[in-house]
Amino acid sequence: MARPRKPLLSTDRIVETARELVDREGLAAVSTRRLAAELGVSGPSLYNHFRTKDEILEAVADSVSGLVDLSMFEGGTHGRDWRTALHDWAVSYRAALRDHPNIVPVLARGPGRRPAALRLADAVYGAMVDAGWPPAQATSIGALMRYFVMGSVLGSFAGGFVDDASAYDPADYPHLGQAHLLAEQQEKIDERAFETGLTALLDGLAQQYEQVRRQVQQVQQGVQR
């Protein structure tokens, strides 16, 4: 009997199938037995590619990190608009996580040894340093953006309200008379909230950046005297 032209199992196929399973049913649904069934193979064959379930989930998380656009940081900022680059990256980052929200708890552990996640961290940090941020503050900016973006996809403010006007009695909640309408506008409200928060965050960083530049100029002037 001729061998199949394509191998029945590959690392990419395992990761893709596991990602689809996580997207559909969450992290708890993933087991080597369940994944083998989804792939139509025997359980032990998975161990030729991954030693544990955790390794599979790490690979799934990294595949999502790999979806984030980093082109705005190519070559560093070097005087370019670091704020616009950071904004565009945050939007792309959120889009990737929004499409795969169930894997966020794994991503929240940090990059560890995951290649795509490490490239992401390296790109953001390097671009901020190239733009003139001190290394310590560049590290803080990377952490801050990570907290903000991940937090924005862990839940929906608008989606947390029920579509039932009787749940918001004006006698108890005088300012929530329209709250039952929020759920149907969930996507629009969540997007607007994200952009509002991102703008406020970047405005604050821009103010800090001007302070940093002034401090650097003062130091340089002191050296020249």
PDB file of C-alpha atoms in Angstrom:
ATOM      1  CA  MET A   1       0.000   0.000   0.000  1.00  0.00           C
ATOM      2  CA  ALA A   2       1.459   3.349  -1.089  1.00  0.00           C
ATOM      3  CA  ARG A   3       2.313   5.841   1.614  1.00  0.00           C
ATOM      4  CA  PRO A   4       0.222   9.028   1.710  1.00  0.00           C
ATOM      5  CA  ARG A   5       1.846  12.004  -0.004  1.00  0.00           C
ATOM      6  CA  LYS A   6       1.363  14.170   3.105  1.00  0.00           C
ATOM      7  CA  PRO A   7       2.088  13.000   6.644  1.00  0.00           C
ATOM      8  CA  LEU A   8      -1.021  12.312   8.674  1.00  0.00           C
ATOM      9  CA  LEU A   9       0.296  14.425  11.496  1.00  0.00           C
ATOM     10  CA  SER A  10       2.455  17.534  11.754  1.00  0.00           C
ATOM     11  CA  THR A  11       3.239  20.125  14.389  1.00  0.00           C
ATOM     12  CA  ASP A  12       1.345  22.798  12.460  1.00  0.00           C
ATOM     13  CA  ARG A  13      -1.711  20.590  12.089  1.00  0.00           C
ATOM     14  CA  ILE A  14      -1.743  19.783  15.813  1.00  0.00           C
ATOM     15  CA  VAL A  15      -1.446  23.451  16.747  1.00  0.00           C
ATOM     16  CA  GLU A  16      -4.140  24.524  14.297  1.00  0.00           C
ATOM     17  CA  THR A  17      -6.561  21.855  15.516  1.00  0.00           C
ATOM     18  CA  ALA A  18      -5.837  22.655  19.158  1.00  0.00           C
ATOM     19  CA  ARG A  19      -6.379  26.363  18.511  1.00  0.00           C
ATOM     20  CA  GLU A  20      -9.744  25.651  16.889  1.00  0.00           C
ATOM     21  CA  LEU A  21     -10.724  23.496  19.871  1.00  0.00           C
ATOM     22  CA  VAL A  22      -9.703  26.206  22.345  1.00  0.00           C
ATOM     23  CA  ASP A  23     -11.636  28.805  20.339  1.00  0.00           C
ATOM     24  CA  ARG A  24     -14.776  26.662  20.338  1.00  0.00           C
ATOM     25  CA  GLU A  25     -14.777  25.181  23.822  1.00  0.00           C
ATOM     26  CA  GLY A  26     -12.073  26.795  25.932  1.00  0.00           C
ATOM     27  CA  LEU A  27      -8.882  25.582  27.568  1.00  0.00           C
ATOM     28  CA  ALA A  28     -10.605  22.916  29.648  1.00  0.00           C
ATOM     29  CA  ALA A  29     -11.640  21.052  26.497  1.00  0.00           C
ATOM     30  CA  VAL A  30      -8.062  20.348  25.483  1.00  0.00           C
ATOM     31  CA  SER A  31      -6.575  16.981  26.367  1.00  0.00           C
ATOM     32  CA  THR A  32      -4.290  14.708  24.418  1.00  0.00           C
ATOM     33  CA  ARG A  33      -7.100  12.172  24.101  1.00  0.00           C
ATOM     34  CA  ARG A  34      -9.579  14.744  22.800  1.00  0.00           C
ATOM     35  CA  LEU A  35      -7.044  16.273  20.461  1.00  0.00           C
ATOM     36  CA  ALA A  36      -6.088  12.876  19.063  1.00  0.00           C
ATOM     37  CA  ALA A  37      -9.760  12.197  18.391  1.00  0.00           C
ATOM     38  CA  GLU A  38     -10.149  15.537  16.611  1.00  0.00           C
ATOM     39  CA  LEU A  39      -7.119  14.724  14.473  1.00  0.00           C
ATOM     40  CA  GLY A  40      -8.195  11.138  13.806  1.00  0.00           C
ATOM     41  CA  VAL A  41      -4.983   9.649  15.148  1.00  0.00           C
ATOM     42  CA  SER A  42      -3.901   7.596  18.140  1.00  0.00           C
ATOM     43  CA  GLY A  43      -3.002   9.449  21.319  1.00  0.00           C
ATOM     44  CA  PRO A  44       0.644   8.306  21.522  1.00  0.00           C
ATOM     45  CA  SER A  45       1.370   9.738  18.069  1.00  0.00           C
ATOM     46  CA  LEU A  46       1.026  13.248  19.518  1.00  0.00           C
ATOM     47  CA  TYR A  47       4.063  12.639  21.700  1.00  0.00           C
ATOM     48  CA  ASN A  48       6.280  12.582  18.630  1.00  0.00           C
ATOM     49  CA  HIS A  49       5.615  16.334  18.419  1.00  0.00           C
ATOM     50  CA  PHE A  50       4.705  17.480  21.941  1.00  0.00           C
ATOM     51  CA  ARG A  51       5.557  15.933  25.285  1.00  0.00           C
ATOM     52  CA  THR A  52       2.652  17.399  27.252  1.00  0.00           C
ATOM     53  CA  LYS A  53      -0.676  19.170  26.934  1.00  0.00           C
ATOM     54  CA  ASP A  54       0.951  22.319  28.331  1.00  0.00           C
ATOM     55  CA  GLU A  55       3.451  22.321  25.489  1.00  0.00           C
ATOM     56  CA  ILE A  56       0.579  22.191  23.021  1.00  0.00           C
ATOM     57  CA  LEU A  57      -1.159  25.129  24.699  1.00  0.00           C
ATOM     58  CA  GLU A  58       2.113  27.085  24.709  1.00  0.00           C
ATOM     59  CA  ALA A  59       2.393  26.482  20.973  1.00  0.00           C
ATOM     60  CA  VAL A  60      -1.207  27.589  20.441  1.00  0.00           C
ATOM     61  CA  ALA A  61      -0.539  30.767  22.414  1.00  0.00           C
ATOM     62  CA  ASP A  62       2.546  31.486  20.349  1.00  0.00           C
ATOM     63  CA  SER A  63       0.643  30.951  17.115  1.00  0.00           C
ATOM     64  CA  VAL A  64      -1.728  33.726  18.217  1.00  0.00           C
ATOM     65  CA  SER A  65       1.186  36.015  19.108  1.00  0.00           C
ATOM     66  CA  GLY A  66       2.454  35.386  15.602  1.00  0.00           C
ATOM     67  CA  LEU A  67      -0.704  36.978  14.178  1.00  0.00           C
ATOM     68  CA  VAL A  68       0.203  40.394  15.617  1.00  0.00           C
ATOM     69  CA  ASP A  69       1.531  42.894  13.065  1.00  0.00           C
ATOM     70  CA  LEU A  70       5.016  44.155  13.970  1.00  0.00           C
ATOM     71  CA  SER A  71       5.800  45.908  10.691  1.00  0.00           C
ATOM     72  CA  MET A  72       5.389  49.348  12.285  1.00  0.00           C
ATOM     73  CA  PHE A  73       8.481  48.646  14.376  1.00  0.00           C
ATOM     74  CA  GLU A  74      10.727  47.384  11.589  1.00  0.00           C
ATOM     75  CA  GLY A  75      14.091  49.061  11.872  1.00  0.00           C
ATOM     76  CA  GLY A  76      13.053  50.738  15.127  1.00  0.00           C
ATOM     77  CA  THR A  77      11.437  54.155  15.288  1.00  0.00           C
ATOM     78  CA  HIS A  78      14.633  56.257  15.095  1.00  0.00           C
ATOM     79  CA  GLY A  79      12.808  59.576  15.328  1.00  0.00           C
ATOM     80  CA  ARG A  80       9.634  58.339  13.674  1.00  0.00           C
ATOM     81  CA  ASP A  81       6.300  58.718  15.420  1.00  0.00           C
ATOM     82  CA  TRP A  82       6.597  56.161  18.212  1.00  0.00           C
ATOM     83  CA  ARG A  83       3.089  57.034  19.396  1.00  0.00           C
ATOM     84  CA  THR A  84       1.451  56.094  16.082  1.00  0.00           C
ATOM     85  CA  ALA A  85       3.502  52.901  15.914  1.00  0.00           C
ATOM     86  CA  LEU A  86       2.448  51.944  19.438  1.00  0.00           C
ATOM     87  CA  HIS A  87      -1.209  52.701  18.635  1.00  0.00           C
ATOM     88  CA  ASP A  88      -1.235  50.620  15.462  1.00  0.00           C
ATOM     89  CA  TRP A  89       0.514  47.742  17.193  1.00  0.00           C
ATOM     90  CA  ALA A  90      -1.980  47.796  20.087  1.00  0.00           C
ATOM     91  CA  VAL A  91      -4.891  47.671  17.636  1.00  0.00           C
ATOM     92  CA  SER A  92      -3.368  44.676  15.842  1.00  0.00           C
ATOM     93  CA  TYR A  93      -2.548  42.988  19.148  1.00  0.00           C
ATOM     94  CA  ARG A  94      -6.103  43.392  20.396  1.00  0.00           C
ATOM     95  CA  ALA A  95      -7.539  42.097  17.110  1.00  0.00           C
ATOM     96  CA  ALA A  96      -5.505  38.888  17.407  1.00  0.00           C
ATOM     97  CA  LEU A  97      -6.568  38.331  21.013  1.00  0.00           C
ATOM     98  CA  ARG A  98     -10.183  39.269  20.331  1.00  0.00           C
ATOM     99  CA  ASP A  99     -10.334  36.528  17.690  1.00  0.00           C
ATOM    100  CA  HIS A 100      -8.863  33.992  20.152  1.00  0.00           C
ATOM    101  CA  PRO A 101      -9.885  35.173  23.638  1.00  0.00           C
ATOM    102  CA  ASN A 102      -9.843  31.741  25.282  1.00  0.00           C
ATOM    103  CA  ILE A 103      -6.057  31.490  24.960  1.00  0.00           C
ATOM    104  CA  VAL A 104      -5.435  34.814  26.750  1.00  0.00           C
ATOM    105  CA  PRO A 105      -4.887  33.179  30.182  1.00  0.00           C
ATOM    106  CA  VAL A 106      -1.942  31.266  28.706  1.00  0.00           C
ATOM    107  CA  LEU A 107      -0.582  34.386  27.018  1.00  0.00           C
ATOM    108  CA  ALA A 108      -0.903  36.266  30.309  1.00  0.00           C
ATOM    109  CA  ARG A 109       1.787  34.055  31.853  1.00  0.00           C
ATOM    110  CA  GLY A 110       4.360  35.974  29.847  1.00  0.00           C
ATOM    111  CA  PRO A 111       6.444  35.103  26.785  1.00  0.00           C
ATOM    112  CA  GLY A 112       8.578  32.461  28.481  1.00  0.00           C
ATOM    113  CA  ARG A 113      10.437  30.714  25.653  1.00  0.00           C
ATOM    114  CA  ARG A 114       7.801  31.276  22.981  1.00  0.00           C
ATOM    115  CA  PRO A 115       9.552  32.647  19.844  1.00  0.00           C
ATOM    116  CA  ALA A 116       6.733  34.802  18.447  1.00  0.00           C
ATOM    117  CA  ALA A 117       5.963  36.283  21.861  1.00  0.00           C
ATOM    118  CA  LEU A 118       9.647  37.067  22.411  1.00  0.00           C
ATOM    119  CA  ARG A 119       9.865  38.747  19.003  1.00  0.00           C
ATOM    120  CA  LEU A 120       6.856  40.841  19.961  1.00  0.00           C
ATOM    121  CA  ALA A 121       8.410  41.921  23.254  1.00  0.00           C
ATOM    122  CA  ASP A 122      11.739  42.616  21.584  1.00  0.00           C
ATOM    123  CA  ALA A 123      10.133  44.746  18.850  1.00  0.00           C
ATOM    124  CA  VAL A 124       8.181  46.949  21.255  1.00  0.00           C
ATOM    125  CA  TYR A 125      11.054  47.417  23.695  1.00  0.00           C
ATOM    126  CA  GLY A 126      13.589  48.079  20.947  1.00  0.00           C
ATOM    127  CA  ALA A 127      11.374  50.621  19.221  1.00  0.00           C
ATOM    128  CA  MET A 128      10.761  52.544  22.421  1.00  0.00           C
ATOM    129  CA  VAL A 129      14.474  52.679  23.262  1.00  0.00           C
ATOM    130  CA  ASP A 130      15.282  53.775  19.704  1.00  0.00           C
ATOM    131  CA  ALA A 131      12.692  56.546  20.056  1.00  0.00           C
ATOM    132  CA  GLY A 132      14.522  57.924  23.086  1.00  0.00           C
ATOM    133  CA  TRP A 133      12.783  56.286  26.024  1.00  0.00           C
ATOM    134  CA  PRO A 134      15.127  55.198  28.837  1.00  0.00           C
ATOM    135  CA  PRO A 135      15.362  51.382  29.035  1.00  0.00           C
ATOM    136  CA  ALA A 136      13.489  51.164  32.360  1.00  0.00           C
ATOM    137  CA  GLN A 137      10.581  53.196  31.023  1.00  0.00           C
ATOM    138  CA  ALA A 138      10.590  51.277  27.754  1.00  0.00           C
ATOM    139  CA  THR A 139      10.145  48.102  29.807  1.00  0.00           C
ATOM    140  CA  SER A 140       7.275  49.693  31.720  1.00  0.00           C
ATOM    141  CA  ILE A 141       5.586  50.770  28.492  1.00  0.00           C
ATOM    142  CA  GLY A 142       5.729  47.230  27.110  1.00  0.00           C
ATOM    143  CA  ALA A 143       4.220  45.872  30.320  1.00  0.00           C
ATOM    144  CA  LEU A 144       1.577  48.589  30.466  1.00  0.00           C
ATOM    145  CA  MET A 145       0.419  47.990  26.897  1.00  0.00           C
ATOM    146  CA  ARG A 146       0.280  44.255  27.517  1.00  0.00           C
ATOM    147  CA  TYR A 147      -1.901  44.733  30.611  1.00  0.00           C
ATOM    148  CA  PHE A 148      -4.202  47.130  28.798  1.00  0.00           C
ATOM    149  CA  VAL A 149      -4.674  45.079  25.643  1.00  0.00           C
ATOM    150  CA  MET A 150      -5.143  41.763  27.424  1.00  0.00           C
ATOM    151  CA  GLY A 151      -7.576  43.292  29.884  1.00  0.00           C
ATOM    152  CA  SER A 152      -9.637  44.699  27.049  1.00  0.00           C
ATOM    153  CA  VAL A 153     -10.406  41.241  25.654  1.00  0.00           C
ATOM    154  CA  LEU A 154     -11.051  39.341  28.886  1.00  0.00           C
ATOM    155  CA  GLY A 155     -14.620  40.559  29.049  1.00  0.00           C
ATOM    156  CA  SER A 156     -17.168  42.931  27.587  1.00  0.00           C
ATOM    157  CA  PHE A 157     -18.574  45.821  29.598  1.00  0.00           C
ATOM    158  CA  ALA A 158     -21.603  46.174  27.324  1.00  0.00           C
ATOM    159  CA  GLY A 159     -22.097  42.426  27.117  1.00  0.00           C
ATOM    160  CA  GLY A 160     -22.402  42.274  30.892  1.00  0.00           C
ATOM    161  CA  PHE A 161     -25.834  43.889  30.858  1.00  0.00           C
ATOM    162  CA  VAL A 162     -28.971  41.849  30.193  1.00  0.00           C
ATOM    163  CA  ASP A 163     -31.492  42.639  27.486  1.00  0.00           C
ATOM    164  CA  ASP A 164     -34.298  43.196  29.981  1.00  0.00           C
ATOM    165  CA  ALA A 165     -35.420  46.704  30.951  1.00  0.00           C
ATOM    166  CA  SER A 166     -37.064  45.392  34.133  1.00  0.00           C
ATOM    167  CA  ALA A 167     -33.655  44.449  35.509  1.00  0.00           C
ATOM    168  CA  TYR A 168     -32.792  48.121  35.897  1.00  0.00           C
ATOM    169  CA  ASP A 169     -35.529  49.623  38.022  1.00  0.00           C
ATOM    170  CA  PRO A 170     -35.091  53.447  38.060  1.00  0.00           C
ATOM    171  CA  ALA A 171     -35.870  53.405  41.771  1.00  0.00           C
ATOM    172  CA  ASP A 172     -32.707  51.370  42.340  1.00  0.00           C
ATOM    173  CA  TYR A 173     -30.574  52.468  39.398  1.00  0.00           C
ATOM    174  CA  PRO A 174     -31.664  55.969  38.330  1.00  0.00           C
ATOM    175  CA  HIS A 175     -28.918  56.282  35.700  1.00  0.00           C
ATOM    176  CA  LEU A 176     -29.274  52.878  34.034  1.00  0.00           C
ATOM    177  CA  GLY A 177     -32.556  53.393  32.209  1.00  0.00           C
ATOM    178  CA  GLN A 178     -30.960  52.499  28.856  1.00  0.00           C
ATOM    179  CA  ALA A 179     -28.633  49.791  30.152  1.00  0.00           C
ATOM    180  CA  HIS A 180     -30.734  47.005  28.626  1.00  0.00           C
ATOM    181  CA  LEU A 181     -29.825  48.375  25.176  1.00  0.00           C
ATOM    182  CA  LEU A 182     -26.074  48.051  25.697  1.00  0.00           C
ATOM    183  CA  ALA A 183     -25.770  44.369  24.820  1.00  0.00           C
ATOM    184  CA  GLU A 184     -26.989  44.858  21.262  1.00  0.00           C
ATOM    185  CA  GLN A 185     -24.329  47.555  20.782  1.00  0.00           C
ATOM    186  CA  GLN A 186     -21.603  45.459  22.390  1.00  0.00           C
ATOM    187  CA  GLU A 187     -19.037  45.506  19.607  1.00  0.00           C
ATOM    188  CA  LYS A 188     -19.371  49.235  18.939  1.00  0.00           C
ATOM    189  CA  ILE A 189     -19.177  50.127  22.636  1.00  0.00           C
ATOM    190  CA  ASP A 190     -16.200  47.864  23.280  1.00  0.00           C
ATOM    191  CA  GLU A 191     -14.304  49.254  20.290  1.00  0.00           C
ATOM    192  CA  ARG A 192     -15.023  52.835  21.349  1.00  0.00           C
ATOM    193  CA  ALA A 193     -13.988  52.119  24.919  1.00  0.00           C
ATOM    194  CA  PHE A 194     -10.731  50.576  23.741  1.00  0.00           C
ATOM    195  CA  GLU A 195      -9.905  53.552  21.535  1.00  0.00           C
ATOM    196  CA  THR A 196     -10.830  55.984  24.326  1.00  0.00           C
ATOM    197  CA  GLY A 197      -8.569  54.215  26.775  1.00  0.00           C
ATOM    198  CA  LEU A 198      -5.754  53.817  24.255  1.00  0.00           C
ATOM    199  CA  THR A 199      -5.853  57.511  23.370  1.00  0.00           C
ATOM    200  CA  ALA A 200      -5.799  58.523  27.041  1.00  0.00           C
ATOM    201  CA  LEU A 201      -2.917  56.144  27.718  1.00  0.00           C
ATOM    202  CA  LEU A 202      -0.888  57.442  24.773  1.00  0.00           C
ATOM    203  CA  ASP A 203      -1.644  61.060  25.709  1.00  0.00           C
ATOM    204  CA  GLY A 204      -0.197  60.388  29.151  1.00  0.00           C
ATOM    205  CA  LEU A 205       2.881  58.708  27.688  1.00  0.00           C
ATOM    206  CA  ALA A 206       3.395  61.634  25.313  1.00  0.00           C
ATOM    207  CA  GLN A 207       3.512  64.006  28.279  1.00  0.00           C
ATOM    208  CA  GLN A 208       6.058  61.783  30.006  1.00  0.00           C
ATOM    209  CA  TYR A 209       8.077  61.618  26.801  1.00  0.00           C
ATOM    210  CA  GLU A 210       8.362  65.410  26.667  1.00  0.00           C
ATOM    211  CA  GLN A 211       9.591  65.404  30.258  1.00  0.00           C
ATOM    212  CA  VAL A 212      12.194  62.787  29.371  1.00  0.00           C
ATOM    213  CA  ARG A 213      13.398  64.840  26.415  1.00  0.00           C
ATOM    214  CA  ARG A 214      13.717  67.968  28.543  1.00  0.00           C
ATOM    215  CA  GLN A 215      15.692  66.077  31.152  1.00  0.00           C
ATOM    216  CA  VAL A 216      18.048  64.702  28.499  1.00  0.00           C
ATOM    217  CA  GLN A 217      18.535  68.184  27.047  1.00  0.00           C
ATOM    218  CA  GLN A 218      19.309  69.602  30.496  1.00  0.00           C
ATOM    219  CA  VAL A 219      21.900  66.907  31.101  1.00  0.00           C
ATOM    220  CA  GLN A 220      23.488  67.550  27.703  1.00  0.00           C
ATOM    221  CA  GLN A 221      23.598  71.275  28.318  1.00  0.00           C
ATOM    222  CA  GLY A 222      25.210  70.686  31.698  1.00  0.00           C
ATOM    223  CA  VAL A 223      27.902  68.536  30.135  1.00  0.00           C
ATOM    224  CA  GLN A 224      28.671  71.168  27.505  1.00  0.00           C
ATOM    225  CA  ARG A 225      29.194  73.909  30.095  1.00  0.00           C
TER     226      ARG A 225
END
